[in-house]
PDB file of C-alpha atoms in Angstrom:
ATOM      1  CA  UNK A 523     -13.301  13.011   0.804  1.00 50.00           C
ATOM      2  CA  UNK A 524     -10.836  12.209  -1.979  1.00 53.00           C
ATOM      3  CA  UNK A 525     -12.182   9.816  -4.409  1.00 78.00           C
ATOM      4  CA  UNK A 526      -9.591   7.291  -5.681  1.00 89.00           C
ATOM      5  CA  UNK A 527      -7.009  10.099  -6.800  1.00 92.00           C
ATOM      6  CA  UNK A 528      -4.105   7.572  -6.114  1.00 94.00           C
ATOM      7  CA  UNK A 529      -5.553   4.345  -7.872  1.00 96.00           C
ATOM      8  CA  UNK A 530      -3.663   5.101 -11.100  1.00 96.00           C
ATOM      9  CA  UNK A 531      -0.423   5.765  -9.156  1.00 96.00           C
ATOM     10  CA  UNK A 532      -0.761   2.504  -7.179  1.00 97.00           C
ATOM     11  CA  UNK A 533      -1.312   0.695 -10.360  1.00 98.00           C
ATOM     12  CA  UNK A 534       2.016   2.121 -11.814  1.00 97.00           C
ATOM     13  CA  UNK A 535       3.792   0.631  -8.849  1.00 98.00           C
ATOM     14  CA  UNK A 536       1.871  -2.557  -8.599  1.00 98.00           C
ATOM     15  CA  UNK A 537       4.425  -4.955 -10.434  1.00 97.00           C
ATOM     16  CA  UNK A 538       7.141  -3.853  -8.011  1.00 97.00           C
ATOM     17  CA  UNK A 539       4.806  -4.054  -4.899  1.00 98.00           C
ATOM     18  CA  UNK A 540       3.812  -7.495  -5.901  1.00 97.00           C
ATOM     19  CA  UNK A 541       7.562  -8.660  -6.006  1.00 97.00           C
ATOM     20  CA  UNK A 542       8.252  -6.780  -2.800  1.00 97.00           C
ATOM     21  CA  UNK A 543       5.276  -8.408  -1.051  1.00 97.00           C
ATOM     22  CA  UNK A 544       6.569 -11.813  -1.743  1.00 96.00           C
ATOM     23  CA  UNK A 545      10.171 -10.771  -0.799  1.00 97.00           C
ATOM     24  CA  UNK A 546       8.654  -9.560   2.519  1.00 97.00           C
ATOM     25  CA  UNK A 547       8.012 -13.160   3.710  1.00 97.00           C
ATOM     26  CA  UNK A 548      11.774 -13.650   4.226  1.00 96.00           C
ATOM     27  CA  UNK A 549      12.900 -10.184   4.895  1.00 95.00           C
ATOM     28  CA  UNK A 550      11.511  -6.578   5.439  1.00 92.00           C
ATOM     29  CA  UNK A 551      11.187  -5.051   1.980  1.00 97.00           C
ATOM     30  CA  UNK A 552      11.157  -1.530   0.839  1.00 97.00           C
ATOM     31  CA  UNK A 553      10.260   0.670  -2.075  1.00 97.00           C
ATOM     32  CA  UNK A 554      11.188   4.322  -2.680  1.00 97.00           C
ATOM     33  CA  UNK A 555       8.359   6.133  -3.977  1.00 96.00           C
ATOM     34  CA  UNK A 556       8.260   9.321  -5.981  1.00 95.00           C
ATOM     35  CA  UNK A 557       7.102  12.187  -3.668  1.00 92.00           C
ATOM     36  CA  UNK A 558       6.265  14.489  -6.641  1.00 92.00           C
ATOM     37  CA  UNK A 559       3.962  11.977  -8.136  1.00 94.00           C
ATOM     38  CA  UNK A 560       1.953  11.739  -4.921  1.00 91.00           C
ATOM     39  CA  UNK A 561       1.881  15.548  -4.570  1.00 89.00           C
ATOM     40  CA  UNK A 562       0.663  15.716  -8.157  1.00 91.00           C
ATOM     41  CA  UNK A 563      -2.203  13.119  -7.431  1.00 89.00           C
ATOM     42  CA  UNK A 564      -3.564  14.677  -4.435  1.00 83.00           C
ATOM     43  CA  UNK A 565      -3.192  17.559  -2.021  1.00 73.00           C
ATOM     44  CA  UNK A 566      -2.618  16.306   1.392  1.00 70.00           C
ATOM     45  CA  UNK A 567       0.046  18.727   2.347  1.00 67.00           C
ATOM     46  CA  UNK A 568      -1.331  19.320   5.848  1.00 56.00           C
ATOM     47  CA  UNK A 569      -2.185  15.635   6.478  1.00 66.00           C
ATOM     48  CA  UNK A 570       0.856  14.281   4.663  1.00 81.00           C
ATOM     49  CA  UNK A 571       1.000  10.907   2.797  1.00 90.00           C
ATOM     50  CA  UNK A 572       1.925   8.705   5.749  1.00 93.00           C
ATOM     51  CA  UNK A 573      -0.078   5.733   6.550  1.00 95.00           C
ATOM     52  CA  UNK A 574      -0.012   2.405   8.285  1.00 96.00           C
ATOM     53  CA  UNK A 575      -2.042  -0.325   6.485  1.00 97.00           C
ATOM     54  CA  UNK A 576      -2.536  -3.640   8.283  1.00 98.00           C
ATOM     55  CA  UNK A 577      -4.209  -6.623   6.351  1.00 98.00           C
ATOM     56  CA  UNK A 578      -5.022 -10.043   7.607  1.00 98.00           C
ATOM     57  CA  UNK A 579      -6.514 -12.560   5.116  1.00 97.00           C
ATOM     58  CA  UNK A 580      -7.136  -9.662   2.711  1.00 96.00           C
ATOM     59  CA  UNK A 581      -9.225  -7.784   5.058  1.00 97.00           C
ATOM     60  CA  UNK A 582      -7.966  -4.328   6.550  1.00 97.00           C
ATOM     61  CA  UNK A 583      -7.738  -4.577  10.375  1.00 97.00           C
ATOM     62  CA  UNK A 584      -6.918  -1.104  11.196  1.00 96.00           C
ATOM     63  CA  UNK A 585      -8.792   2.359  10.503  1.00 94.00           C
ATOM     64  CA  UNK A 586      -7.702   3.859   7.292  1.00 91.00           C
ATOM     65  CA  UNK A 587     -11.075   5.549   6.466  1.00 83.00           C
ATOM     66  CA  UNK A 588      -9.399   8.997   6.482  1.00 82.00           C
ATOM     67  CA  UNK A 589      -6.408   8.008   4.438  1.00 89.00           C
ATOM     68  CA  UNK A 590      -7.103   7.954   0.763  1.00 90.00           C
ATOM     69  CA  UNK A 591      -3.522   6.839  -0.052  1.00 93.00           C
ATOM     70  CA  UNK A 592      -3.965   3.651   2.041  1.00 95.00           C
ATOM     71  CA  UNK A 593      -7.537   2.949   0.870  1.00 95.00           C
ATOM     72  CA  UNK A 594      -6.580   3.220  -2.749  1.00 95.00           C
ATOM     73  CA  UNK A 595      -3.645   1.036  -2.230  1.00 97.00           C
ATOM     74  CA  UNK A 596      -5.881  -1.669  -0.634  1.00 97.00           C
ATOM     75  CA  UNK A 597      -8.262  -1.591  -3.456  1.00 97.00           C
ATOM     76  CA  UNK A 598      -5.528  -1.931  -6.032  1.00 98.00           C
ATOM     77  CA  UNK A 599      -4.009  -4.843  -4.116  1.00 98.00           C
ATOM     78  CA  UNK A 600      -7.321  -6.708  -3.876  1.00 97.00           C
ATOM     79  CA  UNK A 601      -8.330  -6.052  -7.434  1.00 97.00           C
ATOM     80  CA  UNK A 602      -5.167  -7.812  -8.493  1.00 97.00           C
ATOM     81  CA  UNK A 603      -5.818 -11.701  -8.603  1.00 97.00           C
ATOM     82  CA  UNK A 604      -2.295 -12.726  -7.974  1.00 97.00           C
ATOM     83  CA  UNK A 605      -1.983 -10.600  -4.986  1.00 97.00           C
ATOM     84  CA  UNK A 606      -5.388 -11.270  -3.629  1.00 96.00           C
ATOM     85  CA  UNK A 607      -4.532 -14.842  -3.589  1.00 97.00           C
ATOM     86  CA  UNK A 608      -1.335 -14.004  -1.879  1.00 97.00           C
ATOM     87  CA  UNK A 609      -3.148 -12.184   0.876  1.00 97.00           C
ATOM     88  CA  UNK A 610      -5.706 -14.835   1.687  1.00 97.00           C
ATOM     89  CA  UNK A 611      -3.539 -16.575   4.238  1.00 97.00           C
ATOM     90  CA  UNK A 612      -1.152 -13.831   5.146  1.00 97.00           C
ATOM     91  CA  UNK A 613      -0.905 -10.996   7.804  1.00 98.00           C
ATOM     92  CA  UNK A 614       0.671  -8.017   6.058  1.00 98.00           C
ATOM     93  CA  UNK A 615       1.774  -4.592   7.301  1.00 98.00           C
ATOM     94  CA  UNK A 616       2.363  -1.746   4.696  1.00 98.00           C
ATOM     95  CA  UNK A 617       3.534   1.719   5.866  1.00 97.00           C
ATOM     96  CA  UNK A 618       4.822   4.823   4.392  1.00 96.00           C
ATOM     97  CA  UNK A 619       6.461   7.527   6.310  1.00 93.00           C
ATOM     98  CA  UNK A 620       7.332  11.234   5.323  1.00 92.00           C
ATOM     99  CA  UNK A 621      10.382   9.836   3.412  1.00 93.00           C
ATOM    100  CA  UNK A 622       8.100   8.068   0.915  1.00 95.00           C
ATOM    101  CA  UNK A 623       9.622   4.853   1.484  1.00 97.00           C
ATOM    102  CA  UNK A 624       6.963   1.999   1.336  1.00 98.00           C
ATOM    103  CA  UNK A 625       7.777  -0.596   3.936  1.00 98.00           C
ATOM    104  CA  UNK A 626       6.290  -4.058   3.596  1.00 98.00           C
ATOM    105  CA  UNK A 627       6.265  -7.092   5.932  1.00 98.00           C
ATOM    106  CA  UNK A 628       4.206 -10.273   5.280  1.00 98.00           C
ATOM    107  CA  UNK A 629       3.987 -13.434   7.387  1.00 97.00           C
ATOM    108  CA  UNK A 630       1.965 -16.574   6.966  1.00 96.00           C
ATOM    109  CA  UNK A 631      -1.185 -17.221   9.334  1.00 91.00           C
TER     110      UNK A 631
END
């Protein structure tokens, strides 16, 4: 199992993710990520880097155990006090496809 390989990468993107999370309350928000950075951080060629992360009140509600990219993103999100506070009363969906575009959508519960 990959151990927190993507945490430094998610921390780098965290300031923009935080802004886009807030924006996603009004509209679907996206963030283009750098494919080469992910490939340098891990070796998921066969599995890819795609994931779907569903969070309700800060807790993951779908299975992400086999997806280190999503697990590490969730760890970074909840470790940030401002984002953790934002997530407390929200339902959030974050996903990334093969195009390395992070899509975020949040709604109040």
